[in-house]
mmCIF file with all atom_site columns, C-alpha atoms in Angstrom:
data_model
loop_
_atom_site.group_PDB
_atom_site.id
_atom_site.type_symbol
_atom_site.label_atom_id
_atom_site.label_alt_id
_atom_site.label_comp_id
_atom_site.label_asym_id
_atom_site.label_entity_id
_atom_site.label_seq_id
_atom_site.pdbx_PDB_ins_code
_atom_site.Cartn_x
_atom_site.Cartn_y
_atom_site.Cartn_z
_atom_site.occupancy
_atom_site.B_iso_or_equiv
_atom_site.pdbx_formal_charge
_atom_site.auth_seq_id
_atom_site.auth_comp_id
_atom_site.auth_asym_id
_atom_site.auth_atom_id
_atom_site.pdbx_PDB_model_num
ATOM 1   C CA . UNK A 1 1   ? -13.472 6.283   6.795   1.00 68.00 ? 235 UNK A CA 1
ATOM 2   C CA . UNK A 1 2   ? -9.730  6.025   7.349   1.00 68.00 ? 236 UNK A CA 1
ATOM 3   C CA . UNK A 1 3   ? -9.161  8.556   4.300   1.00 66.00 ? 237 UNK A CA 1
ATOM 4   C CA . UNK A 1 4   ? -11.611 10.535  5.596   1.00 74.00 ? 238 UNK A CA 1
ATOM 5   C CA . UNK A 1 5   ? -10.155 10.880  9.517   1.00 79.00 ? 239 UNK A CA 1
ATOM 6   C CA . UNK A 1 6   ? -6.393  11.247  7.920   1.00 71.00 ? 240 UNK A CA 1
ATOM 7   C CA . UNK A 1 7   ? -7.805  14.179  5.723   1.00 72.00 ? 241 UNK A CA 1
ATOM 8   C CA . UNK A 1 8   ? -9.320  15.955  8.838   1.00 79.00 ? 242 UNK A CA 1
ATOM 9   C CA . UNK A 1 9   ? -6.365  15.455  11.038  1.00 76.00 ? 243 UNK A CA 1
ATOM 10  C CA . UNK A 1 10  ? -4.357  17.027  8.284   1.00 70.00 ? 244 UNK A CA 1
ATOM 11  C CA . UNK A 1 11  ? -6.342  19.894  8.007   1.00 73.00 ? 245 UNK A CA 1
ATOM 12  C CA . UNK A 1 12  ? -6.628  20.511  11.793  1.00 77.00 ? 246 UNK A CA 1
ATOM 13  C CA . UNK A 1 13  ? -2.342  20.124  11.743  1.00 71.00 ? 247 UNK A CA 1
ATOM 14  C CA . UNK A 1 14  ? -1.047  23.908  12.431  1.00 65.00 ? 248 UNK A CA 1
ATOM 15  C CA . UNK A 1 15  ? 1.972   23.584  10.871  1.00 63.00 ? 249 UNK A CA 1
ATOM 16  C CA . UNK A 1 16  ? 0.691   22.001  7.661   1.00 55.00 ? 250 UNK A CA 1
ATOM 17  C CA . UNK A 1 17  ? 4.024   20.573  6.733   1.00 57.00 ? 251 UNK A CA 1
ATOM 18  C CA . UNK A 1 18  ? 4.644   17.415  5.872   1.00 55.00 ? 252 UNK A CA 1
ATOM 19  C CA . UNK A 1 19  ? 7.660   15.386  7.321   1.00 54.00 ? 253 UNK A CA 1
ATOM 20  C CA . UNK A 1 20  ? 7.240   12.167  5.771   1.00 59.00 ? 254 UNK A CA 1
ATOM 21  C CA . UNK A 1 21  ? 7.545   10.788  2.314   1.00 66.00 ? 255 UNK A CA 1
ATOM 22  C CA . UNK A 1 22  ? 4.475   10.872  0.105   1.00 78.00 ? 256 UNK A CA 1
ATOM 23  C CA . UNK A 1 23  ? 2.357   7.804   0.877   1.00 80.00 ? 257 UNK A CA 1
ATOM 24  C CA . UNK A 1 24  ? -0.718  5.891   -0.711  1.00 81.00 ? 258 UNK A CA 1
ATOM 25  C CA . UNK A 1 25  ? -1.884  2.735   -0.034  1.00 80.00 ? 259 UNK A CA 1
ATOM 26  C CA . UNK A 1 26  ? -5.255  3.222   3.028   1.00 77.00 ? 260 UNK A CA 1
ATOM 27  C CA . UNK A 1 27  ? -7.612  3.500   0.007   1.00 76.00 ? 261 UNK A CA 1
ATOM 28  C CA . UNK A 1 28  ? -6.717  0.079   -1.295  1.00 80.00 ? 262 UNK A CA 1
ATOM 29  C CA . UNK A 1 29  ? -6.259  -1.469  2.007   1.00 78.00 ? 263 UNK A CA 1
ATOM 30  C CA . UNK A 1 30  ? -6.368  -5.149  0.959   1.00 80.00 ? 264 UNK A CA 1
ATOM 31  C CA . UNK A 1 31  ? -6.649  -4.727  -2.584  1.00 86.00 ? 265 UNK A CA 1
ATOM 32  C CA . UNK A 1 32  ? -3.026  -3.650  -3.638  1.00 90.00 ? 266 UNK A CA 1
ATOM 33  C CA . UNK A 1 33  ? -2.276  -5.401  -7.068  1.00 92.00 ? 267 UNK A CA 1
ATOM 34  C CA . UNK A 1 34  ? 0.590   -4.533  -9.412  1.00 92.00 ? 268 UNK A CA 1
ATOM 35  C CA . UNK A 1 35  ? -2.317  -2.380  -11.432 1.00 92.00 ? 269 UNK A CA 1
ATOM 36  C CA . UNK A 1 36  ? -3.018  -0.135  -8.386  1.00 90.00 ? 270 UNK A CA 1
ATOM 37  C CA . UNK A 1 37  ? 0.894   0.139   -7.526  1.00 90.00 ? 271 UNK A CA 1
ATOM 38  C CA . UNK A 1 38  ? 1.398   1.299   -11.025 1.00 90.00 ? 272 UNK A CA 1
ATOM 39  C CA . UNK A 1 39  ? -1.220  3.720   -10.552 1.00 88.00 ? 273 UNK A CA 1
ATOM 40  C CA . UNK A 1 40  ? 0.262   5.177   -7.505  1.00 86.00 ? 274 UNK A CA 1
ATOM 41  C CA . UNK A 1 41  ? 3.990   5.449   -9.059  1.00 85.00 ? 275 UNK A CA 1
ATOM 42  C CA . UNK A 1 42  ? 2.604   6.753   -12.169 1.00 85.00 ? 276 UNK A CA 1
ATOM 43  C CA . UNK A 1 43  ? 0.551   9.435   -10.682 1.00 84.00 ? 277 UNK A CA 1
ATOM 44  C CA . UNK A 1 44  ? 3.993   10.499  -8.152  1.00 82.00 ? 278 UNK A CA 1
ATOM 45  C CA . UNK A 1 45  ? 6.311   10.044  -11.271 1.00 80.00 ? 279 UNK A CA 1
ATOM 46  C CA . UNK A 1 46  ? 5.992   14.223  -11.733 1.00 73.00 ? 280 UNK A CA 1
ATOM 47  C CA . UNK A 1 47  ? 5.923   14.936  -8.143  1.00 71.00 ? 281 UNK A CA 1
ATOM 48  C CA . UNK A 1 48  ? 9.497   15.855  -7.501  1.00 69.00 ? 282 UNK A CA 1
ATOM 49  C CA . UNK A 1 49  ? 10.349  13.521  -4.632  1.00 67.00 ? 283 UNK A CA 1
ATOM 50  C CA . UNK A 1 50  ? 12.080  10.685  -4.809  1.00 68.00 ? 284 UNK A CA 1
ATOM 51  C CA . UNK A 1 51  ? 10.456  9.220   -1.966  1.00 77.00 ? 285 UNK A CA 1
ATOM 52  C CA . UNK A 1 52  ? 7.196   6.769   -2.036  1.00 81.00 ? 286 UNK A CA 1
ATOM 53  C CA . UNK A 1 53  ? 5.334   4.502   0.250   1.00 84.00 ? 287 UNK A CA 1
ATOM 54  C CA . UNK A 1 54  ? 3.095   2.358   -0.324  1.00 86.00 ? 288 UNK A CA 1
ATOM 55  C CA . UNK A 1 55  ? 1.213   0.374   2.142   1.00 85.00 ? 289 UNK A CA 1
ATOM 56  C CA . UNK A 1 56  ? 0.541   -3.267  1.650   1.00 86.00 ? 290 UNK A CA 1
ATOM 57  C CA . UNK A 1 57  ? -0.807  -5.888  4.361   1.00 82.00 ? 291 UNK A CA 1
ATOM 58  C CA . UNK A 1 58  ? 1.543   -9.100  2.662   1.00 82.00 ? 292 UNK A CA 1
ATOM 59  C CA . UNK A 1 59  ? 0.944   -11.406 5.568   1.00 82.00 ? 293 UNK A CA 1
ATOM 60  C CA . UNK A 1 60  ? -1.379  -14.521 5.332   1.00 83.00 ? 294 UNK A CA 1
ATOM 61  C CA . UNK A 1 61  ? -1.675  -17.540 7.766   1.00 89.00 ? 295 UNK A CA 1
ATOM 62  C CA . UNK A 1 62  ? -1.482  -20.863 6.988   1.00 89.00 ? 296 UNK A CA 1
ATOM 63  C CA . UNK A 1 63  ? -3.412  -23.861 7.276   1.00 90.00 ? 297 UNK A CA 1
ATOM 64  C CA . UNK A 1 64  ? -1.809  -24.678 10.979  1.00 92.00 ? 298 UNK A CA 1
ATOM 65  C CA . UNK A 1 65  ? -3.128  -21.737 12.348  1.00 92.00 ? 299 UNK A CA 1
ATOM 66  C CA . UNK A 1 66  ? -6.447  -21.752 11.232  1.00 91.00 ? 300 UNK A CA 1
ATOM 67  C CA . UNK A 1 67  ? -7.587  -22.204 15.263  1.00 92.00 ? 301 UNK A CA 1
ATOM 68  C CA . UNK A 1 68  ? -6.236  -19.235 16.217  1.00 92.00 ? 302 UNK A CA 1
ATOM 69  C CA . UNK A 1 69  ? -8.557  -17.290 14.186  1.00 90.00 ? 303 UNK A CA 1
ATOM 70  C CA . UNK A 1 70  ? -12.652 -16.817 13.941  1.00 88.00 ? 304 UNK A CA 1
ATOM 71  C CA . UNK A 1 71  ? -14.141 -18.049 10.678  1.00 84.00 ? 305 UNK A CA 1
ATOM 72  C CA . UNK A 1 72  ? -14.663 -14.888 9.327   1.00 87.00 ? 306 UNK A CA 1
ATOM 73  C CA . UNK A 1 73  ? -10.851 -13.480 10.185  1.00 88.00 ? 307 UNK A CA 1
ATOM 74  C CA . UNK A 1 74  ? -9.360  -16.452 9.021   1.00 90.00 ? 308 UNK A CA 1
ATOM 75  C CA . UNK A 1 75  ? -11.295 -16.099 5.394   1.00 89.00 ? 309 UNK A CA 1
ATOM 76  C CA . UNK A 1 76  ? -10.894 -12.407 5.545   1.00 85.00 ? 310 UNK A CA 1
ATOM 77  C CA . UNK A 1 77  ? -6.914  -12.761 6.335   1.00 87.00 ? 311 UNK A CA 1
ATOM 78  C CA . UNK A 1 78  ? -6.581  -15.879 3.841   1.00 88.00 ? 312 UNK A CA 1
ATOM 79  C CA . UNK A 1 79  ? -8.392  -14.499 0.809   1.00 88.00 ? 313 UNK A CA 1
ATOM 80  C CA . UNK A 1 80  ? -6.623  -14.265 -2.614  1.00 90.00 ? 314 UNK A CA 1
ATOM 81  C CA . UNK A 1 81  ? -6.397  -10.694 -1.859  1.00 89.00 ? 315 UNK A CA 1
ATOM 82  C CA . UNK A 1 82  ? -3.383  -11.134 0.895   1.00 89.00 ? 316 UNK A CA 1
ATOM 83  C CA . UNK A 1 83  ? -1.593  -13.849 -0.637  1.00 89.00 ? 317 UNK A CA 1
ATOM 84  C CA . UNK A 1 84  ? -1.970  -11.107 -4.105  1.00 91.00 ? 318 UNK A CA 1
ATOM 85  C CA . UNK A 1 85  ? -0.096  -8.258  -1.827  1.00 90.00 ? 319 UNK A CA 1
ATOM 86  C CA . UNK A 1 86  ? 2.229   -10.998 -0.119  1.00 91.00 ? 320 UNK A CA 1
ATOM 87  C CA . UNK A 1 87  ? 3.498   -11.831 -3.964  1.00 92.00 ? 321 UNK A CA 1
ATOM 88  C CA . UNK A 1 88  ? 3.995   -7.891  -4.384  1.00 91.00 ? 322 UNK A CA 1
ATOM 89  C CA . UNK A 1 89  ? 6.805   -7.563  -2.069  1.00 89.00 ? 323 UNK A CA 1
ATOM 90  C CA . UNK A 1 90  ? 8.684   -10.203 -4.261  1.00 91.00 ? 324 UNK A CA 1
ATOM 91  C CA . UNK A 1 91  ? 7.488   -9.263  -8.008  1.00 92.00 ? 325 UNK A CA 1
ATOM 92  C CA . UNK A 1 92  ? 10.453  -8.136  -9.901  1.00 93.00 ? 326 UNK A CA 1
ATOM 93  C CA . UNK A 1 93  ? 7.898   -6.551  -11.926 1.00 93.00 ? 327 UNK A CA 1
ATOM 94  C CA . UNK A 1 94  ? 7.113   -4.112  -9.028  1.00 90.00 ? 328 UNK A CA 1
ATOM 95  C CA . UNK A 1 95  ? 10.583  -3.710  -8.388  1.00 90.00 ? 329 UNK A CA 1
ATOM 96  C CA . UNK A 1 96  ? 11.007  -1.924  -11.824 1.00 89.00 ? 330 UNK A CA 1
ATOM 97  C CA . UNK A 1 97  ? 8.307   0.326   -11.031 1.00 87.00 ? 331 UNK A CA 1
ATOM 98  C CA . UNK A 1 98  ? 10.498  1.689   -8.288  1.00 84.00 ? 332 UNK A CA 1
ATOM 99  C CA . UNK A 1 99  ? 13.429  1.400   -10.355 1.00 85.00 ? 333 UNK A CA 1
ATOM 100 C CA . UNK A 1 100 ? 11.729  3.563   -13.142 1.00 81.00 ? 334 UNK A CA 1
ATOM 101 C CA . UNK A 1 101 ? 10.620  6.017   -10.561 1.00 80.00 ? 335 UNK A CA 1
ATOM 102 C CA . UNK A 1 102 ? 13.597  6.381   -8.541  1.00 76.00 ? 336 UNK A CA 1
ATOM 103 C CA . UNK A 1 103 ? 15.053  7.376   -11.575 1.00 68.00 ? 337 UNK A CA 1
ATOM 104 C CA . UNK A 1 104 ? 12.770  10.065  -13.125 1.00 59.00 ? 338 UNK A CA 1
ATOM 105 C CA . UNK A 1 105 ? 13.238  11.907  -9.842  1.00 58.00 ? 339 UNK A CA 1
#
């Protein structure tokens, strides 16, 4: 639904330029993994811009703070998935990606 509102925004934009860097990431909202990061580099690789974001959500609460969310946030907020997406932002793996791309542009 997000992709879908984003699309028609864009499309309803008069001066159909872009400003920003190219960015990926709504689709797999809460899902990011180094397989769908090296998707997205991999498909910009040939783009001819050397800039990329990607969104991740990284953040996860701990045990202590359990109270401060419902039962359903908390599990939704301390599933595999974050703590996956939290490791991203430190993988030196990932950080090659960027590397490589970076330097094919």
């Amino acid at each position: 639904l997000a992709c879908l509102t984003i699309k028609i925004l864009f499309h309803l934009n008069k001066k159909k330029k872009l400003n920003s860097p190219l960015f990926s990431g709504i689709i797999y909202s809460g899902m990011q993994n180094y397989s769908t990061i090296e998707k997205t580099i991999r498909f910009y690789k040939n783009k001819k811009n050397n800039k990329l974001e990607i969104l991740i959500h990284p953040g996860y609460p701990s045990l202590k703070e359990k109270s401060q969310f419902g039962k359903k946030y908390y599990n939704f907020y301390s599933s595999i998935n974050r703590k996956i997406e939290y490791n991203l932002c430190f993988s030196p793996k990932v950080s090659k990606l960027f590397i490589w791309y970076k330097l094919l542009n």
